[in-house]
Amino acid sequence: EPEVTQTPSHQVTQMGQEVILRCVPISNHLYFYWYRQILGQKVEFLVSFYNNEISEKSEIFDDQFSVERPDGSNFTLKIRSTKLEDSAMYFCASRGLAPYEQYFGPGTRLTVT
Amino acid sequence: DQQVKQNSPSLSVQEGRISILNCDYTNSMFDYFLWYKKYPAEGPTFLISISSIKDKNEDGRFTVFLNKSAKHLSLHIVPSQPGDSAVYFCAASGGNSGGSNYKLTFGKGTLLTVNP
C-alpha cells in the first residue's frame, strides 16, 4: 500500500541552525501539506502546497519557514534559523483528488537545543 | 483557538464493548469531518469521515454520527478490540469555496485504551 515517508525520523539541532525536513508523498498525489505537533498539544496546520506554489499558510509559517518540491518526488520543509519553540513533531501529508482525505507520514521529531 | 474540541483526554473500555469518542466544533464553515487514529511513533492514519450533508457514516466496526445543530460528532467503535488502543483525533475542514487547500483543523485527541 502506498505511503508517505519522512526523513529523518529524529533531528537534533542547535538553536540558530538551519534544518531541512524531507518527505516523499504518495506518488500520484498532487496536494501536499506540513503540520506540526508540539508535545502535549494539538496537530497544527503549517502550509499547503499545490502546483509548485503555496496555496495557504498559517500564522506559524513565518519567514523562517519555506517549502519546496525540488524534484518529482520530494517535498521539503526548511527552517532557516531554528528556535527552541520549533521543537515539535513535524508531519508531512499528501492527498489525491479526494478533497479532504489526507495521508500522513510517520513524522520527524525535531529537537532544538 | 479551539475550533475543534475533544474534551475527554482519555477513555478506557472493555474489549467487546462500545467505545464512544466525542468531538465538538465551533466553526460553522466546517463541512467535512474526519477521524484519524494515531499509534506512538507513527503518523495519523485516516479512519473514517463524514460530510455535513449526512448525519451518519458507517464502515465496519466504525460509525461516525454528526449533529450539525449541536456542532457535535461522535465516533462509535463496536465491538472494541485491544488493537484499537490508540489516540483518536477529530479533524474538520471547510469553507474552502472550491479552493485547493482543504487544510485540516485538529482536536487535541483522545487516548482510547481497550482492556482485554
CSV table of C-alpha atoms in Angstrom, one decimal:
chain,number,residue,atom,x,y,z
A,1,GLU,CA,0.0,0.0,0.0
A,2,PRO,CA,1.4,3.4,-0.9
A,3,GLU,CA,2.6,5.5,2.0
A,4,VAL,CA,4.1,8.9,2.8
A,5,THR,CA,7.7,8.6,4.1
A,6,GLN,CA,9.7,11.2,6.0
A,7,THR,CA,13.3,11.5,6.9
A,8,PRO,CA,15.0,11.8,9.3
A,9,SER,CA,12.8,10.3,12.0
A,10,HIS,CA,14.6,12.4,14.6
A,11,GLN,CA,16.7,15.5,14.1
A,12,VAL,CA,18.6,17.3,16.9
A,13,THR,CA,19.9,20.7,16.1
A,14,GLN,CA,21.3,23.8,17.9
A,15,MET,CA,19.3,27.0,18.1
A,16,GLY,CA,20.0,29.2,15.1
A,17,GLN,CA,20.9,26.3,12.8
A,18,GLU,CA,19.1,25.5,9.5
A,19,VAL,CA,17.2,22.3,9.2
A,20,ILE,CA,15.6,20.6,6.2
A,21,LEU,CA,12.9,18.0,6.8
A,22,ARG,CA,12.2,15.7,3.9
A,23,CYS,CA,9.1,14.0,2.7
A,24,VAL,CA,8.2,11.7,-0.1
A,25,PRO,CA,4.5,11.9,-0.7
A,26,ILE,CA,2.4,9.2,-2.3
A,27,SER,CA,3.4,9.2,-6.0
A,28,ASN,CA,0.1,10.2,-7.7
A,29,HIS,CA,-0.8,12.8,-5.2
A,30,LEU,CA,-0.8,16.5,-6.1
A,31,TYR,CA,-1.5,18.3,-2.9
A,32,PHE,CA,1.0,18.5,-0.1
A,33,TYR,CA,0.9,19.7,3.5
A,34,TRP,CA,3.1,20.2,6.5
A,35,TYR,CA,1.6,20.0,10.1
A,36,ARG,CA,3.4,20.1,13.4
A,37,GLN,CA,2.5,18.9,16.9
A,38,ILE,CA,4.2,20.4,19.9
A,39,LEU,CA,4.4,17.9,22.7
A,40,GLY,CA,1.1,17.7,24.5
A,41,GLN,CA,-0.7,20.0,22.1
A,42,LYS,CA,-2.8,19.5,19.0
A,43,VAL,CA,-1.7,18.9,15.5
A,44,GLU,CA,-1.5,22.3,13.8
A,45,PHE,CA,-1.6,23.2,10.1
A,46,LEU,CA,1.5,24.9,8.8
A,47,VAL,CA,1.3,25.1,5.0
A,48,SER,CA,-0.3,23.6,1.9
A,49,PHE,CA,1.3,23.3,-1.5
A,50,TYR,CA,-0.1,22.7,-4.9
A,51,ASN,CA,1.2,23.2,-8.4
A,52,ASN,CA,4.6,24.3,-7.2
A,53,GLU,CA,3.3,27.1,-5.0
A,54,ILE,CA,2.0,27.7,-1.5
A,55,SER,CA,-1.8,27.7,-1.5
A,56,GLU,CA,-2.2,28.6,2.1
A,57,LYS,CA,0.0,29.1,5.2
A,58,SER,CA,-0.7,29.6,8.9
A,59,GLU,CA,0.5,32.3,11.2
A,60,ILE,CA,3.1,29.9,12.4
A,61,PHE,CA,4.7,29.7,8.9
A,62,ASP,CA,6.7,32.9,9.1
A,63,ASP,CA,9.7,34.0,7.0
A,64,GLN,CA,11.9,31.4,8.7
A,65,PHE,CA,10.0,28.6,7.0
A,66,SER,CA,10.0,27.6,3.4
A,67,VAL,CA,8.8,24.7,1.4
A,68,GLU,CA,10.0,23.3,-1.9
A,69,ARG,CA,9.4,20.4,-4.2
A,70,PRO,CA,12.8,20.2,-5.8
A,71,ASP,CA,12.0,17.2,-8.0
A,72,GLY,CA,9.1,15.0,-8.8
A,73,SER,CA,9.2,13.0,-5.6
A,74,ASN,CA,10.5,15.0,-2.6
A,75,PHE,CA,8.7,17.7,-0.6
A,76,THR,CA,10.8,19.6,1.9
A,77,LEU,CA,10.3,22.0,4.8
A,78,LYS,CA,13.2,24.2,5.7
A,79,ILE,CA,13.6,26.2,8.9
A,80,ARG,CA,16.3,28.8,8.3
A,81,SER,CA,17.2,29.7,11.9
A,82,THR,CA,15.7,27.3,14.4
A,83,LYS,CA,14.4,28.4,17.7
A,84,LEU,CA,13.7,26.4,20.9
A,85,GLU,CA,10.0,26.7,20.3
A,86,ASP,CA,10.4,25.0,16.9
A,87,SER,CA,10.9,21.7,18.8
A,88,ALA,CA,7.9,19.5,17.7
A,89,MET,CA,6.9,16.6,15.7
A,90,TYR,CA,6.5,17.6,12.0
A,91,PHE,CA,4.1,15.7,9.8
A,92,CYS,CA,4.0,15.7,6.1
A,93,ALA,CA,0.7,14.8,4.4
A,94,SER,CA,-0.5,14.4,0.8
A,95,ARG,CA,-3.7,13.9,-0.9
A,96,GLY,CA,-5.1,13.0,-4.3
A,97,LEU,CA,-8.2,14.2,-5.9
A,98,ALA,CA,-10.4,13.3,-3.0
A,99,PRO,CA,-10.6,16.8,-1.4
A,100,TYR,CA,-10.3,16.0,2.3
A,101,GLU,CA,-8.6,12.7,2.9
A,102,GLN,CA,-5.0,13.4,3.7
A,103,TYR,CA,-2.4,10.7,4.2
A,104,PHE,CA,0.2,11.4,6.8
A,105,GLY,CA,3.8,10.3,7.1
A,106,PRO,CA,5.3,9.0,10.4
A,107,GLY,CA,6.7,12.4,11.3
A,108,THR,CA,10.1,13.9,12.1
A,109,ARG,CA,10.8,14.7,15.7
A,110,LEU,CA,12.8,18.0,15.7
A,111,THR,CA,14.6,18.8,18.9
A,112,VAL,CA,16.2,22.3,19.1
A,113,THR,CA,18.8,22.7,21.9
B,1,ASP,CA,-8.2,29.0,19.2
B,2,GLN,CA,-10.1,25.7,19.9
B,3,GLN,CA,-12.3,25.4,16.8
B,4,VAL,CA,-12.3,21.6,17.3
B,5,LYS,CA,-12.6,20.3,20.8
B,6,GLN,CA,-12.2,16.8,22.2
B,7,ASN,CA,-13.0,17.3,25.9
B,8,SER,CA,-12.0,13.8,27.0
B,9,PRO,CA,-8.3,13.3,27.1
B,10,SER,CA,-8.7,9.6,27.7
B,11,LEU,CA,-11.2,6.8,27.6
B,12,SER,CA,-11.0,3.2,28.9
B,13,VAL,CA,-13.3,0.4,27.8
B,14,GLN,CA,-13.5,-3.3,28.0
B,15,GLU,CA,-12.9,-5.5,25.0
B,16,GLY,CA,-16.2,-6.2,23.2
B,17,ARG,CA,-18.0,-3.2,24.5
B,18,ILE,CA,-18.7,0.0,22.6
B,19,SER,CA,-16.3,2.9,22.6
B,20,ILE,CA,-17.8,6.4,22.0
B,21,LEU,CA,-15.4,9.3,21.3
B,22,ASN,CA,-16.8,12.8,21.2
B,23,CYS,CA,-15.9,15.9,19.4
B,24,ASP,CA,-17.4,19.4,19.3
B,25,TYR,CA,-16.7,22.2,16.9
B,26,THR,CA,-17.4,25.9,16.8
B,27,ASN,CA,-16.7,27.0,13.2
B,28,SER,CA,-20.0,26.7,11.2
B,29,MET,CA,-18.0,26.9,8.0
B,30,PHE,CA,-16.7,23.3,8.5
B,31,ASP,CA,-18.4,21.0,6.1
B,32,TYR,CA,-16.4,17.8,6.3
B,33,PHE,CA,-15.2,15.9,9.4
B,34,LEU,CA,-12.6,13.1,9.7
B,35,TRP,CA,-11.4,10.8,12.4
B,36,TYR,CA,-7.7,9.8,12.5
B,37,LYS,CA,-6.1,7.1,14.6
B,38,LYS,CA,-2.5,7.5,15.8
B,39,TYR,CA,-0.2,4.9,17.3
B,40,PRO,CA,3.0,6.0,19.1
B,41,ALA,CA,5.9,6.9,16.7
B,42,GLU,CA,3.5,6.8,13.7
B,43,GLY,CA,1.6,9.5,11.8
B,44,PRO,CA,-2.1,9.9,12.0
B,45,THR,CA,-4.0,7.3,9.9
B,46,PHE,CA,-7.3,8.1,8.3
B,47,LEU,CA,-10.1,6.1,9.7
B,48,ILE,CA,-13.5,7.4,8.6
B,49,SER,CA,-15.1,10.7,7.5
B,50,ILE,CA,-18.5,12.3,7.1
B,51,SER,CA,-19.8,15.2,5.0
B,52,SER,CA,-22.0,17.8,6.6
B,53,ILE,CA,-24.9,16.7,4.3
B,54,LYS,CA,-25.0,13.4,6.1
B,55,ASP,CA,-25.7,12.5,9.7
B,56,LYS,CA,-24.2,9.1,9.8
B,57,ASN,CA,-21.5,7.1,8.0
B,58,GLU,CA,-20.6,3.5,8.8
B,59,ASP,CA,-17.6,1.5,7.9
B,60,GLY,CA,-17.4,-1.9,9.5
B,61,ARG,CA,-17.0,-1.5,13.3
B,62,PHE,CA,-16.7,2.2,13.0
B,63,THR,CA,-19.6,4.6,12.7
B,64,VAL,CA,-19.5,8.4,12.8
B,65,PHE,CA,-22.5,10.5,13.8
B,66,LEU,CA,-22.9,14.2,13.0
B,67,ASN,CA,-25.3,16.5,14.8
B,68,LYS,CA,-25.0,19.8,12.9
B,69,SER,CA,-27.4,21.7,15.1
B,70,ALA,CA,-25.3,20.8,18.1
B,71,LYS,CA,-22.0,21.1,16.3
B,72,HIS,CA,-21.1,17.7,17.6
B,73,LEU,CA,-19.8,14.5,16.2
B,74,SER,CA,-19.0,11.2,17.7
B,75,LEU,CA,-17.1,8.0,16.7
B,76,HIS,CA,-18.6,4.7,17.8
B,77,ILE,CA,-16.4,1.6,17.7
B,78,VAL,CA,-18.3,-1.7,18.2
B,79,PRO,CA,-17.1,-4.1,19.3
B,80,SER,CA,-13.9,-2.6,20.7
B,81,GLN,CA,-10.7,-4.6,20.3
B,82,PRO,CA,-7.4,-4.2,22.2
B,83,GLY,CA,-5.8,-3.3,18.8
B,84,ASP,CA,-8.0,-0.2,18.8
B,85,SER,CA,-6.0,1.3,21.6
B,86,ALA,CA,-4.5,4.5,20.2
B,87,VAL,CA,-5.0,8.2,20.2
B,88,TYR,CA,-8.0,9.3,18.2
B,89,PHE,CA,-8.1,12.7,16.6
B,90,CYS,CA,-11.1,14.5,15.3
B,91,ALA,CA,-10.4,16.8,12.4
B,92,ALA,CA,-12.5,19.3,10.4
B,93,SER,CA,-12.2,21.1,7.1
B,94,GLY,CA,-14.4,23.6,5.3
B,95,GLY,CA,-15.1,27.0,3.9
B,96,ASN,CA,-12.8,26.2,1.0
B,97,SER,CA,-15.0,27.8,-1.6
B,98,GLY,CA,-13.6,25.5,-4.3
B,99,GLY,CA,-10.0,26.2,-3.4
B,100,SER,CA,-7.4,23.5,-3.4
B,101,ASN,CA,-6.3,23.9,0.2
B,102,TYR,CA,-8.7,21.7,2.3
B,103,LYS,CA,-6.5,22.1,5.4
B,104,LEU,CA,-7.4,20.1,8.5
B,105,THR,CA,-8.1,21.6,11.9
B,106,PHE,CA,-7.5,19.0,14.6
B,107,GLY,CA,-8.7,18.4,18.1
B,108,LYS,CA,-6.3,17.5,20.9
B,109,GLY,CA,-7.1,13.8,20.7
B,110,THR,CA,-8.5,11.2,23.0
B,111,LEU,CA,-6.4,8.3,24.2
B,112,LEU,CA,-8.5,5.1,23.9
B,113,THR,CA,-7.5,2.1,25.9
B,114,VAL,CA,-9.3,-1.2,25.3
B,115,ASN,CA,-8.7,-3.6,28.0
B,116,PRO,CA,-8.7,-7.4,27.3
